Short mmCIF file of C-alpha atoms (C1' of nucleotides) in Angstrom, two decimals:
data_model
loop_
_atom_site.label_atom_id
_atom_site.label_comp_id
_atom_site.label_asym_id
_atom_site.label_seq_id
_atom_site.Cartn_x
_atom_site.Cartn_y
_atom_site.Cartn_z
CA UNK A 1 0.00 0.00 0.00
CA UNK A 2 1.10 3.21 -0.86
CA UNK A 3 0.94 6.79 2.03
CA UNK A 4 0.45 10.34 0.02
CA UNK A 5 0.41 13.00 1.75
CA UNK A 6 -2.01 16.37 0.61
CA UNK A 7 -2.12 19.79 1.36
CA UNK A 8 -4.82 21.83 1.54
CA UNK A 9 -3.25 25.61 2.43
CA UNK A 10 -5.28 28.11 2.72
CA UNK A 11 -4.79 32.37 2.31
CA UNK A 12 -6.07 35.19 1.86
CA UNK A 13 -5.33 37.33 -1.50
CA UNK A 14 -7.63 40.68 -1.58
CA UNK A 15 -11.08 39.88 -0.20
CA UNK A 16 -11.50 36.40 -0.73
CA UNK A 17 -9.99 33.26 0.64
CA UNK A 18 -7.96 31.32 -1.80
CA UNK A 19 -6.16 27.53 -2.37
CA UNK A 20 -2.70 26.48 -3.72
CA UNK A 21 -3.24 24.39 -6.45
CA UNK A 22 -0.98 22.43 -8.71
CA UNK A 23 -1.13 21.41 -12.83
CA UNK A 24 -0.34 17.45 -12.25
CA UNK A 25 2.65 17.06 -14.21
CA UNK A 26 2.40 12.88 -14.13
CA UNK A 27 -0.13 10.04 -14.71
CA UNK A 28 -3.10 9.77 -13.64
CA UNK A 29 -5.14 13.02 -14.05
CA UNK A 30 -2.16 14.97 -16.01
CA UNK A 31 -2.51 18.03 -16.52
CA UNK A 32 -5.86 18.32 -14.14
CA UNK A 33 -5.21 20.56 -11.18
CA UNK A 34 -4.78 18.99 -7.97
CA UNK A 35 -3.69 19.94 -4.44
CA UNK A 36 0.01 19.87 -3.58
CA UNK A 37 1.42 16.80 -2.00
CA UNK A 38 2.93 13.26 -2.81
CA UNK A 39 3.96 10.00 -1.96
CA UNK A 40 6.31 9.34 0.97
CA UNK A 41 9.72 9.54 0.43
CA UNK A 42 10.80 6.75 1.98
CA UNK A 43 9.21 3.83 4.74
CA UNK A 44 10.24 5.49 7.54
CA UNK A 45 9.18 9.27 7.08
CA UNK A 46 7.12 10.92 8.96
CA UNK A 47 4.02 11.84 7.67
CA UNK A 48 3.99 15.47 9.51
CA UNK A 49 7.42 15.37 8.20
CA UNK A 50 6.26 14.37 4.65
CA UNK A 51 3.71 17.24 4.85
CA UNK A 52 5.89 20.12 5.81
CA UNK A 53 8.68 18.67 2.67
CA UNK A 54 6.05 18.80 0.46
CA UNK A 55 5.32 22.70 2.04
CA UNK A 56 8.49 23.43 0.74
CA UNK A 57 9.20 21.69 -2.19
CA UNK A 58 5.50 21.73 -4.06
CA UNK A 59 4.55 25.43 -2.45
CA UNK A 60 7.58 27.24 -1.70
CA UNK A 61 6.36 27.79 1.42
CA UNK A 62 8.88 28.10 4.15
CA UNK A 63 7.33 28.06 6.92
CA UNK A 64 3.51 28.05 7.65
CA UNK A 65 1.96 29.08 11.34
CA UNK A 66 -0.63 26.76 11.34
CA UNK A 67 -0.60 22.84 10.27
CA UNK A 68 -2.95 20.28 11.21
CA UNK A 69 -4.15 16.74 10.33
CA UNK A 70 -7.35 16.99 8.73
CA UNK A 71 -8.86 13.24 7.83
CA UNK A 72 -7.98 10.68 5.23
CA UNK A 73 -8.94 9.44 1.99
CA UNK A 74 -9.42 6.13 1.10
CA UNK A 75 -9.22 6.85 -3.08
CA UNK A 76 -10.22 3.19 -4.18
CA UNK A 77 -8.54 2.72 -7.57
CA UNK A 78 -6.83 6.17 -7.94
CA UNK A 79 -3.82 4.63 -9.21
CA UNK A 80 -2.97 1.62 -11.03
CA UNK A 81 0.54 1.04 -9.19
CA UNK A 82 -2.35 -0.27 -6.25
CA UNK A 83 -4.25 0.89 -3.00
CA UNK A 84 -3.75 4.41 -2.00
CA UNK A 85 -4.24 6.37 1.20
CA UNK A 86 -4.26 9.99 1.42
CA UNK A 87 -3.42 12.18 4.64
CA UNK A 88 -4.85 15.36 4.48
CA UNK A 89 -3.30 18.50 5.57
CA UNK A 90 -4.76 21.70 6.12
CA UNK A 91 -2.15 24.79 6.86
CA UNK A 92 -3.01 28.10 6.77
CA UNK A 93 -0.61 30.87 5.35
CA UNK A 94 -0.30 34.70 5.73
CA UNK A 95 -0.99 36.90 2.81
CA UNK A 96 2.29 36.92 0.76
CA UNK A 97 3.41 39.49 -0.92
CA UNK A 98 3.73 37.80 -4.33
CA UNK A 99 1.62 34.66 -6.22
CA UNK A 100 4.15 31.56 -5.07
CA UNK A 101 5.44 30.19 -8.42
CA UNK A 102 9.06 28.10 -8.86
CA UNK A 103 7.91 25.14 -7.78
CA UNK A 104 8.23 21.45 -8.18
CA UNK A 105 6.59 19.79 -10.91
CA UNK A 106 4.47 22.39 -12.16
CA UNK A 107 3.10 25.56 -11.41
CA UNK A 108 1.42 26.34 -8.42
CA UNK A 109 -1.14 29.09 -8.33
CA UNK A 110 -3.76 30.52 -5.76
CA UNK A 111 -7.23 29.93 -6.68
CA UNK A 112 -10.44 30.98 -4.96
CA UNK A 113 -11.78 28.74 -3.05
CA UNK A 114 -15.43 29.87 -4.14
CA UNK A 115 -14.25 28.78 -7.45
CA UNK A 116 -13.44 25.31 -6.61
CA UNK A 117 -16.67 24.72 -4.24
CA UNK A 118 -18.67 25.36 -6.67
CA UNK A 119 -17.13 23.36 -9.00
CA UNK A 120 -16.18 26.00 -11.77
CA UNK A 121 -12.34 24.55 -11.32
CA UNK A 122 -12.52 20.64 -11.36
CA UNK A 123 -10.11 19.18 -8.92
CA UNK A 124 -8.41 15.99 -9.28
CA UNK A 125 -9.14 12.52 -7.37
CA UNK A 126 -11.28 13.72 -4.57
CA UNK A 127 -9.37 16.86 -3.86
CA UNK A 128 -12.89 19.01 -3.97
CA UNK A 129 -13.94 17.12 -0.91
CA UNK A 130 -10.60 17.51 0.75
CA UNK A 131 -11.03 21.60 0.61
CA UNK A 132 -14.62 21.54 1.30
CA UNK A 133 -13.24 20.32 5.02
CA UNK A 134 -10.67 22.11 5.18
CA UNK A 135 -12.85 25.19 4.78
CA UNK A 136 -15.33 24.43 7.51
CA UNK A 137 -12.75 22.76 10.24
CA UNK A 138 -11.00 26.78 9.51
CA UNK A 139 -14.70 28.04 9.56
CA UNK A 140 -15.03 26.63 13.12
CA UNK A 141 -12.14 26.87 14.58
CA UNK A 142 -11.94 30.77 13.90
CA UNK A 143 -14.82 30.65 16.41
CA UNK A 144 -13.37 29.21 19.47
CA UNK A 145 -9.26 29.30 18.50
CA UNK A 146 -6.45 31.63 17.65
CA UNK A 147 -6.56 29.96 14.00
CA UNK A 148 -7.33 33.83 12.43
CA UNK A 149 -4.11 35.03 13.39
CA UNK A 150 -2.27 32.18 11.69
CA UNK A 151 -3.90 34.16 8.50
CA UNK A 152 -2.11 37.25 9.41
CA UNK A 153 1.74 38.48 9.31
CA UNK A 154 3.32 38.68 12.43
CA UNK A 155 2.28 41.61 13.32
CA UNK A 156 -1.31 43.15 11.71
CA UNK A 157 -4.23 45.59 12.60
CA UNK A 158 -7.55 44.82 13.74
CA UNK A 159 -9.04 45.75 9.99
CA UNK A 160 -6.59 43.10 9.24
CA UNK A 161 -8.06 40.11 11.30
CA UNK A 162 -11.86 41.46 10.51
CA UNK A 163 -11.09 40.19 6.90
CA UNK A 164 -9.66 37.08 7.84
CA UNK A 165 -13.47 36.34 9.44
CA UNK A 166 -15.18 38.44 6.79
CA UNK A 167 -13.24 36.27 4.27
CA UNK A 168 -13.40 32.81 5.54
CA UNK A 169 -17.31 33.23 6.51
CA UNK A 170 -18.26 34.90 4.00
CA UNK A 171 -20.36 37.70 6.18
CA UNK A 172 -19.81 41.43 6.46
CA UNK A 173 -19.00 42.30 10.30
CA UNK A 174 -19.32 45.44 12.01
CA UNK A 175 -15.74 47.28 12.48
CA UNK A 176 -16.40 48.85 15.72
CA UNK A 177 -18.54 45.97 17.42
CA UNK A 178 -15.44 43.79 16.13
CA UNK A 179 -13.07 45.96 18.22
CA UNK A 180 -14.55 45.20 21.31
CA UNK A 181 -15.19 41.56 20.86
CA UNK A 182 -11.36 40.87 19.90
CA UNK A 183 -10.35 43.26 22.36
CA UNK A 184 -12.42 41.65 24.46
CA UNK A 185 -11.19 37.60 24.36
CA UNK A 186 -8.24 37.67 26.48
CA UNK A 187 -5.07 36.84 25.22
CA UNK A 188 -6.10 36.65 21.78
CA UNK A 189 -4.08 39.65 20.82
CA UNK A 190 -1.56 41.69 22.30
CA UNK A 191 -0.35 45.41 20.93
CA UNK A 192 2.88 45.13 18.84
CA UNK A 193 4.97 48.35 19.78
CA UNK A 194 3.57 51.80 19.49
CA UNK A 195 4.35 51.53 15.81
CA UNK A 196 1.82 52.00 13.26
CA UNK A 197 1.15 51.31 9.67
CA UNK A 198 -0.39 53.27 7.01
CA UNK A 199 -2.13 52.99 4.09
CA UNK A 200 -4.81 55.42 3.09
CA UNK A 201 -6.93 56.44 6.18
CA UNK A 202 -5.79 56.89 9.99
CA UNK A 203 -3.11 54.72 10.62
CA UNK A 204 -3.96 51.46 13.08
CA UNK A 205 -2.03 50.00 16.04
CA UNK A 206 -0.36 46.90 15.72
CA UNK A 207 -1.01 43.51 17.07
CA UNK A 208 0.08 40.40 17.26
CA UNK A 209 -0.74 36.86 18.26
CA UNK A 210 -1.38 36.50 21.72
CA UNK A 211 -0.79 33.19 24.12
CA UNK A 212 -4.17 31.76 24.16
CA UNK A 213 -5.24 29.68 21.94
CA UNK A 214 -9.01 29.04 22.73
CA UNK A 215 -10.93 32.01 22.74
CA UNK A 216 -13.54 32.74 25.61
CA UNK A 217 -15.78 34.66 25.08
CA UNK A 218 -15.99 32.75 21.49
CA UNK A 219 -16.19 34.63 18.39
CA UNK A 220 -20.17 33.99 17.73
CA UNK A 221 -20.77 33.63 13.99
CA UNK A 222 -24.40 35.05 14.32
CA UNK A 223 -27.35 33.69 12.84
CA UNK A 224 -27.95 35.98 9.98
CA UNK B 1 3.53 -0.68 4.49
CA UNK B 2 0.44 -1.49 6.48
CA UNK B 3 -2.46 0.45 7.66
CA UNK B 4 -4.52 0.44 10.64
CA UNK B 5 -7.80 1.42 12.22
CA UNK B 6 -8.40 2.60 15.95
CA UNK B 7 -11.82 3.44 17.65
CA UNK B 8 -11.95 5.88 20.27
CA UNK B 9 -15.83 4.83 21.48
CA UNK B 10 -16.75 6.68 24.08
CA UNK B 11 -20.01 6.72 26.21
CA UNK B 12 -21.29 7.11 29.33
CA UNK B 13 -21.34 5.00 32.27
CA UNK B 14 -22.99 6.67 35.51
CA UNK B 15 -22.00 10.17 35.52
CA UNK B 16 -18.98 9.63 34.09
CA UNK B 17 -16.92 9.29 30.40
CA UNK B 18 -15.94 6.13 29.45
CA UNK B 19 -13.71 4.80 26.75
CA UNK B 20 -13.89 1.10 25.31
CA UNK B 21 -10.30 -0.99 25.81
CA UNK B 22 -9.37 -4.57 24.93
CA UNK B 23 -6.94 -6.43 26.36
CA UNK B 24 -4.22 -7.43 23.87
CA UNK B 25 -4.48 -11.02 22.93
CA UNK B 26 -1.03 -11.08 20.90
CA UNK B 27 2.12 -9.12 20.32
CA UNK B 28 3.70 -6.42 20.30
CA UNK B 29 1.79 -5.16 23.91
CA UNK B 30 0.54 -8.84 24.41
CA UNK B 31 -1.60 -8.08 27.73
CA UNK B 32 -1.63 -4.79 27.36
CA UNK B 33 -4.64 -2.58 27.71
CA UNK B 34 -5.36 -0.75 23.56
CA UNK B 35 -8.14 1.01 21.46
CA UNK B 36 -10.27 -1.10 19.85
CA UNK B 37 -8.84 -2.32 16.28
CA UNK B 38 -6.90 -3.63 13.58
CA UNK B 39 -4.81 -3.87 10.24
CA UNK B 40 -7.52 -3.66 7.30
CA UNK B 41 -8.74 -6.97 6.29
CA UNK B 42 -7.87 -7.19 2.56
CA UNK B 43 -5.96 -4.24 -0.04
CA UNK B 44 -9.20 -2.53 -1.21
CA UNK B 45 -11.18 -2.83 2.07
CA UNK B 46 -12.72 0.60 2.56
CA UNK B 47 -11.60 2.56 5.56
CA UNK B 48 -14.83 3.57 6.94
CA UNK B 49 -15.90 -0.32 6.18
CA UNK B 50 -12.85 -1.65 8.25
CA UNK B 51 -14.35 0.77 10.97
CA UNK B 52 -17.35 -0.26 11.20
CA UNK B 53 -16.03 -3.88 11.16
CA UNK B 54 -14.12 -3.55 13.86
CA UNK B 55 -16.98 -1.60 16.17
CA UNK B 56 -19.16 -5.01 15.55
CA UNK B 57 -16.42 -7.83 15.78
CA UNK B 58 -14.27 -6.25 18.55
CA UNK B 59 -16.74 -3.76 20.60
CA UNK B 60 -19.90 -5.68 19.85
CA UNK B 61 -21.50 -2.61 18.47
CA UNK B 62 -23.79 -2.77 16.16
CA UNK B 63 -24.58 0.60 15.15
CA UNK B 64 -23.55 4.15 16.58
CA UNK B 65 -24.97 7.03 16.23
CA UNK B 66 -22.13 9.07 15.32
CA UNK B 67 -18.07 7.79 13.97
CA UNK B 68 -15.68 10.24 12.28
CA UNK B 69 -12.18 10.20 11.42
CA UNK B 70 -10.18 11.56 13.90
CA UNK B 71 -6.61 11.44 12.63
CA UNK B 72 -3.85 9.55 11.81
CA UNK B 73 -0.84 8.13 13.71
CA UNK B 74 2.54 7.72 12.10
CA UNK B 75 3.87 5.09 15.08
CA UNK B 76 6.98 4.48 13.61
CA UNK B 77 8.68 1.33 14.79
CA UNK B 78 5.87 -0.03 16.23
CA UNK B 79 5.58 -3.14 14.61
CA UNK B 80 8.79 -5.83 13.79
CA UNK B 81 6.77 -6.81 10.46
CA UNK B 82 7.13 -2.94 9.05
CA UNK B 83 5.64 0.33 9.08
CA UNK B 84 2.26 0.77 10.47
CA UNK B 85 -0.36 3.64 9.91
CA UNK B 86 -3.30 3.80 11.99
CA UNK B 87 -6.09 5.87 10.83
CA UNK B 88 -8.35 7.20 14.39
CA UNK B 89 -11.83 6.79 14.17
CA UNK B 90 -13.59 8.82 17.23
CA UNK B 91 -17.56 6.77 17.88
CA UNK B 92 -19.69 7.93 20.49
CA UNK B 93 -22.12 4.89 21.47
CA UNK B 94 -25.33 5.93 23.52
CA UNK B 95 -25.74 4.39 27.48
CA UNK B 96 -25.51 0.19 26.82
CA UNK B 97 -27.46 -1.55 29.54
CA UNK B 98 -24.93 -4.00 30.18
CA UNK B 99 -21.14 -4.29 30.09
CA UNK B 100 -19.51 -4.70 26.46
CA UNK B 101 -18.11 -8.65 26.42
CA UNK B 102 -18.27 -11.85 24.41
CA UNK B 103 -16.08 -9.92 22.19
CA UNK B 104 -13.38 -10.93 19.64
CA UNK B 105 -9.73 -11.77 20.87
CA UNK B 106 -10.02 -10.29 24.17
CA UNK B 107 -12.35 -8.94 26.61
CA UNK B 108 -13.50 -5.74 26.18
CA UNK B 109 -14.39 -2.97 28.96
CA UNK B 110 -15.66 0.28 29.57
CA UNK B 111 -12.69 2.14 31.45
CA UNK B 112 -13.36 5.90 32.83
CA UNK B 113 -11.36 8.45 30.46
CA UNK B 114 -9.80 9.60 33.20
CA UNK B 115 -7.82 6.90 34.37
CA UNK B 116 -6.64 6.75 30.63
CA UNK B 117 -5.90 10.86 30.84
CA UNK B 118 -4.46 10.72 34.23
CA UNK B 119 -1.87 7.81 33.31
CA UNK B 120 -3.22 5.52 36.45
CA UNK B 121 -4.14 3.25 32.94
CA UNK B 122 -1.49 2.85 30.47
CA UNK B 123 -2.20 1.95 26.97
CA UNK B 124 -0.30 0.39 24.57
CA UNK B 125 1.39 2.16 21.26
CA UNK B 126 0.16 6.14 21.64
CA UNK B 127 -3.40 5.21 22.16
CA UNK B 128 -3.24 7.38 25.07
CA UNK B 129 -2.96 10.26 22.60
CA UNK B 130 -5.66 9.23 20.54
CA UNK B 131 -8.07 9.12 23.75
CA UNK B 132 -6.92 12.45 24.40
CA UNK B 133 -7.56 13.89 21.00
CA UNK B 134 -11.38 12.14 20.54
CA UNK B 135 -12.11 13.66 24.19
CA UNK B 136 -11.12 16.90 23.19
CA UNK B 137 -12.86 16.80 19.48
CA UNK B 138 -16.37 15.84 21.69
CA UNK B 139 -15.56 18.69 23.99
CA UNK B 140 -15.52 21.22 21.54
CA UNK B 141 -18.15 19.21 19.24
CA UNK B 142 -20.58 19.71 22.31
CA UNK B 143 -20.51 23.16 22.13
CA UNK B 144 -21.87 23.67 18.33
CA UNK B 145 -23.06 20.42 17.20
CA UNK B 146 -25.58 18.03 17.94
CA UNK B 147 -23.37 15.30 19.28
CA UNK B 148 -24.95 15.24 22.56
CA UNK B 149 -27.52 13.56 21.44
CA UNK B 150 -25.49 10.79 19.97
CA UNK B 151 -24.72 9.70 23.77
CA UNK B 152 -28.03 9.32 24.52
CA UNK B 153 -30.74 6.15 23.56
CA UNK B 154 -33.11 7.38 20.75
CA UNK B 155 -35.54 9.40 23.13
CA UNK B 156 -34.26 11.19 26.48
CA UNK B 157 -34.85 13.74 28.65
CA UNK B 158 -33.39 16.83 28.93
CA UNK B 159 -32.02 15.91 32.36
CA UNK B 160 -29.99 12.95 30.27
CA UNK B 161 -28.69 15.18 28.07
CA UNK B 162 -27.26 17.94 30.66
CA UNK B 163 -25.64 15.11 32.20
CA UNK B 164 -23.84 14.20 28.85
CA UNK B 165 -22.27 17.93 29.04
CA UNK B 166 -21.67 17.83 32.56
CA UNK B 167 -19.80 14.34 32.33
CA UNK B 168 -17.72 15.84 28.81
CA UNK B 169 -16.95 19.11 30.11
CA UNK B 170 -16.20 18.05 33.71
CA UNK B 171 -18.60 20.52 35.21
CA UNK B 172 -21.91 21.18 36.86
CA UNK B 173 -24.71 22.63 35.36
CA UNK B 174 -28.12 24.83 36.54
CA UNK B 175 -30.70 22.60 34.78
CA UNK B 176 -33.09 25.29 34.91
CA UNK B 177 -30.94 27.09 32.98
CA UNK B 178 -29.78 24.15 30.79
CA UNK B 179 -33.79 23.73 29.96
CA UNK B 180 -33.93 27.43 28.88
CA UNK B 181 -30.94 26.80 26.59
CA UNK B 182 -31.55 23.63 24.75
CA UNK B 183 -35.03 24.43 23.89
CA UNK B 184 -33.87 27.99 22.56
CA UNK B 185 -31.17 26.19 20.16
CA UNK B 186 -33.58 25.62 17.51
CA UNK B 187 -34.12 22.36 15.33
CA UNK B 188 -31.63 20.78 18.30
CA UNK B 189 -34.08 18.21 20.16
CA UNK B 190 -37.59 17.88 19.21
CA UNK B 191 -40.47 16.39 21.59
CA UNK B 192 -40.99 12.38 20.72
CA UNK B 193 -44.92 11.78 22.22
CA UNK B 194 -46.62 12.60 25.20
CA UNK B 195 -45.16 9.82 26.92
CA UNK B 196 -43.37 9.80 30.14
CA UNK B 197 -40.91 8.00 31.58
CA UNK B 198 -40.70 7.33 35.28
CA UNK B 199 -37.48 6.70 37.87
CA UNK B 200 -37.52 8.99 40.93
CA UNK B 201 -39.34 11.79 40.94
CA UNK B 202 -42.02 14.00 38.85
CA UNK B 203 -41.64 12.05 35.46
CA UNK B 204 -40.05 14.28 32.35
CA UNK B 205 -41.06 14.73 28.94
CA UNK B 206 -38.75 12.78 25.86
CA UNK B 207 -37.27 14.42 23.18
CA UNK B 208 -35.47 13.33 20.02
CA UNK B 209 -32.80 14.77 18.35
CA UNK B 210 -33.73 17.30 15.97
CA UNK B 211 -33.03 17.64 12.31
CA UNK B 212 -30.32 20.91 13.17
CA UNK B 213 -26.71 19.52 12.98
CA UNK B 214 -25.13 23.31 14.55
CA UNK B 215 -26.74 25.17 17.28
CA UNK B 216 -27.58 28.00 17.34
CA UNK B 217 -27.09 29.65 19.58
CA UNK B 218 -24.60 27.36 20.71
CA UNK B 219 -24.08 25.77 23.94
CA UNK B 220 -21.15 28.09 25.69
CA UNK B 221 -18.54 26.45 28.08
CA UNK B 222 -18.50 29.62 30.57
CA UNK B 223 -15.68 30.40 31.77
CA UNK B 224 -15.49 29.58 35.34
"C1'" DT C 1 -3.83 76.12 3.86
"C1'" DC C 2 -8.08 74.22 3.39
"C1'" DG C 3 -11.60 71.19 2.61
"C1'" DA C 4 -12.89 66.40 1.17
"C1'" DC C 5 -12.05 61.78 1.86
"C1'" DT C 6 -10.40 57.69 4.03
"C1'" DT C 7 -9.92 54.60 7.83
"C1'" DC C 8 -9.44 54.06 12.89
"C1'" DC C 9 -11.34 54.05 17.37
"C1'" DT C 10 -14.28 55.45 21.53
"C1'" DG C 11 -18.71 55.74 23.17
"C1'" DT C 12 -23.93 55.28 23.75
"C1'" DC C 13 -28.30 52.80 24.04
"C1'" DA C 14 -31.95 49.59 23.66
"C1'" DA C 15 -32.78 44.66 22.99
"C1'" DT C 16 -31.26 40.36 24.15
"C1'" DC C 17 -28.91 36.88 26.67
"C1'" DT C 18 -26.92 34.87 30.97
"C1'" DG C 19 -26.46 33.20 35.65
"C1'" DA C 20 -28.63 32.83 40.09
"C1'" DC C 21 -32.51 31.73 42.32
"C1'" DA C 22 -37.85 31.12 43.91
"C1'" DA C 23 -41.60 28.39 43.62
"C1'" DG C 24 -44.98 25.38 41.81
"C1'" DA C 25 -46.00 20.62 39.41
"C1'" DA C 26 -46.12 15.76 39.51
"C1'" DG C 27 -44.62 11.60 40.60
"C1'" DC C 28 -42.94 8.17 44.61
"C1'" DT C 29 -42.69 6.21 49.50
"C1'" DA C 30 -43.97 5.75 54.28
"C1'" DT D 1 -51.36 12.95 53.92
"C1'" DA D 2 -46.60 14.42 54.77
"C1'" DG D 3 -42.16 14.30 53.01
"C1'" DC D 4 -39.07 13.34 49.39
"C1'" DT D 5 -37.49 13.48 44.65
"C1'" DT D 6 -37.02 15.47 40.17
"C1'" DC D 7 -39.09 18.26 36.47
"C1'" DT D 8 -40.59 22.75 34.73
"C1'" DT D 9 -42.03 27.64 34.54
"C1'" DG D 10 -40.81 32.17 36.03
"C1'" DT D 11 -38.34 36.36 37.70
"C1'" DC D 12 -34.63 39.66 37.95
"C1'" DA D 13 -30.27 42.02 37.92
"C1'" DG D 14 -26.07 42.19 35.37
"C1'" DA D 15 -23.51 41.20 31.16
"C1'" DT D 16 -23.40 40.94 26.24
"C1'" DT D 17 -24.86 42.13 21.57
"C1'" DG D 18 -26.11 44.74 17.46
"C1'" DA D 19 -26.91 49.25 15.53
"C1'" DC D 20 -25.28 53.57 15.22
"C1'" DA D 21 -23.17 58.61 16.25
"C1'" DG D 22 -19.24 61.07 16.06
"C1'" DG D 23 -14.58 62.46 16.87
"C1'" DA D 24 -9.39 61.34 15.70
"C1'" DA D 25 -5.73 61.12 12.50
"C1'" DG D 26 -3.88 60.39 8.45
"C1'" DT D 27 -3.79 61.34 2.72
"C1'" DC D 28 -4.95 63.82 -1.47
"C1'" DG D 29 -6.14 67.59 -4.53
"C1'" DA D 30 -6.95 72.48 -5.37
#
DNA sequence: TCGACTTCCTGTCAATCTGACAAGAAGCTA
DNA sequence: TAGCTTCTTGTCAGATTGACAGGAAGTCGA
């Protein structure tokens, strides 16, 4: 039997949240897109290990600030070289400055995840199914953990985090009830320096990632 | 390389969490207390199948209300004959009657989680860790989802249920409060008759679980 | 220099929700 | 019938939420 390993890495570009996905240079599904990942290297790697190579090598992704097992995949008859089994990753990276490209086999681009939920892209194997989880376990756990901050640079401004939740739930949030909520949940962020950014309006204060990781009191996706 | 499945079962026994464990009936850990489970039985036996397998031949289970993946455990070196995968199924099982037994290499017993937590029980390969994770999945599942219900028979009272949170979360809970609560999350339980059932004092009305998979609102841990 | 515009942030207020508790309802047992 | 148990409906003050006003602090263009 034959271990791959899958990513499913998730960011923010503009507004919306986005996927890396890969052009499948090999057999079977050529040419389809698909998510990064691959086989193991060898018997004795470890599949975390396995994951975070395949960060680096398929995503040219350093180093990501979240990374989490996310289920696996059975994929009957994906392959003809026999069984397959599929770990699935989900890591969540900051906004980056530029679209990642150099990779590994093939190009690697960011693609709205919109677009591949509603099945405008089509994904190889069952790679659709794969994000659809790895959107909703990041859906929930922005309301009870820290995960929001892993979408964030090190440092970022409240505006910042609001369209990390705006983004990943797809709602439109009130700036100055947002304030006080995040303000609110202790330990969730913690002012950066007196420094401040600008950009086009009043310049904001800084934050960054505080030490607690489950929020109380949660961040309450309302009912809408 | 060979892959494994594990069940985390929980359920509860009195007021308290339990966790299904075997006793080992061969090597490596002959004798040693373990999760529920096994290597899949042939190449393309599906995962979820092997699952379900092994909640019937091992826990005597027929049918639960609720199994998910959980996660997957690299446990290198665990095994002389190679490397071994095991893929974590977390099953919640509603009260049983009577003990879990007449079951397939070993016996098989409900065990409080926290003797498994604590470390008074220790459990072979890193099964400890996989208890660990499925507890903390149901805690958090409590709080949004519907998975209460899955510990309790088909029809309960709301009594039953608070005592599902209260054994999860380790914590006690105002039932009048509880009452106001459940009934306000709507599409969460549903009344099943007029009937009664009777043990101590004034009798209490049955519910069912409702058709809503997420509360709303959802059922806050405070913080305390 | 002076609006006009942008975004950031503090504050207010009514509606709602929460936690703590009183008290009645409906069964059982002695 | 009295006393016990558990279930269920209410009440009430304090906390939280959602909607919104308005000032603060920058940029840009004339």
């Amino acid at each position: 039997m034959l271990l791959a390993v899958d990513l499913v890495i998730l960011t923010l570009r503009g507004p919306s949240l986005h996927v890396l996905l890969i052009e499948r240079g090999v057999e079977p599904h050529q040419g389809a897109l698909a998510l990064p990942g691959g086989f193991l290297r060898d018997l004795d790697e470890d599949i975390l290990a396995a994951a975070q190579r395949e960060l680096t090598e398929e995503a040219g992704l350093s180093e990501v600030p979240h990374l989490e097992p996310l289920g696996f995949y059975g994929e009957p008859g994906r392959d003809p070289r026999g069984r397959v089994v599929s770990a699935a990753y989900l890591a969540v990276a900051p906004r980056l400055p530029e679209p990642v490209a150099g990779t590994d086999a093939a190009e690697a681009w960011w693609r709205p995840v919109d677009d591949v939920l509603s099945a405008r892209l089509h994904l190889a194997f069952d790679h659709r199914r794969m994000v659809a989880e790895g959107v909703e376990r990041a859906r929930v756990k922005l309301e009870h953990s820290a995960l929001a901050t892993a979408f964030c640079r090190e440092t970022f401004t409240i505006s910042e985090l609001q369209q990390v939740y705006e983004a990943v739930w797809d709602v439109r949030l009130d700036p100055r009830n947002f304030y006080r909520k995040v303000q609110k949940a202790e330990g969730f962020i913690v002012p950066a320096g007196p420094m401040r950014r600008t950009e086009n309006g009043r310049p904001a204060r800084l934050f960054k990632a505080g030490p607690m990781q489950t929020l109380y009191p949660p961040m309450a996706r309302s009912a809408q």
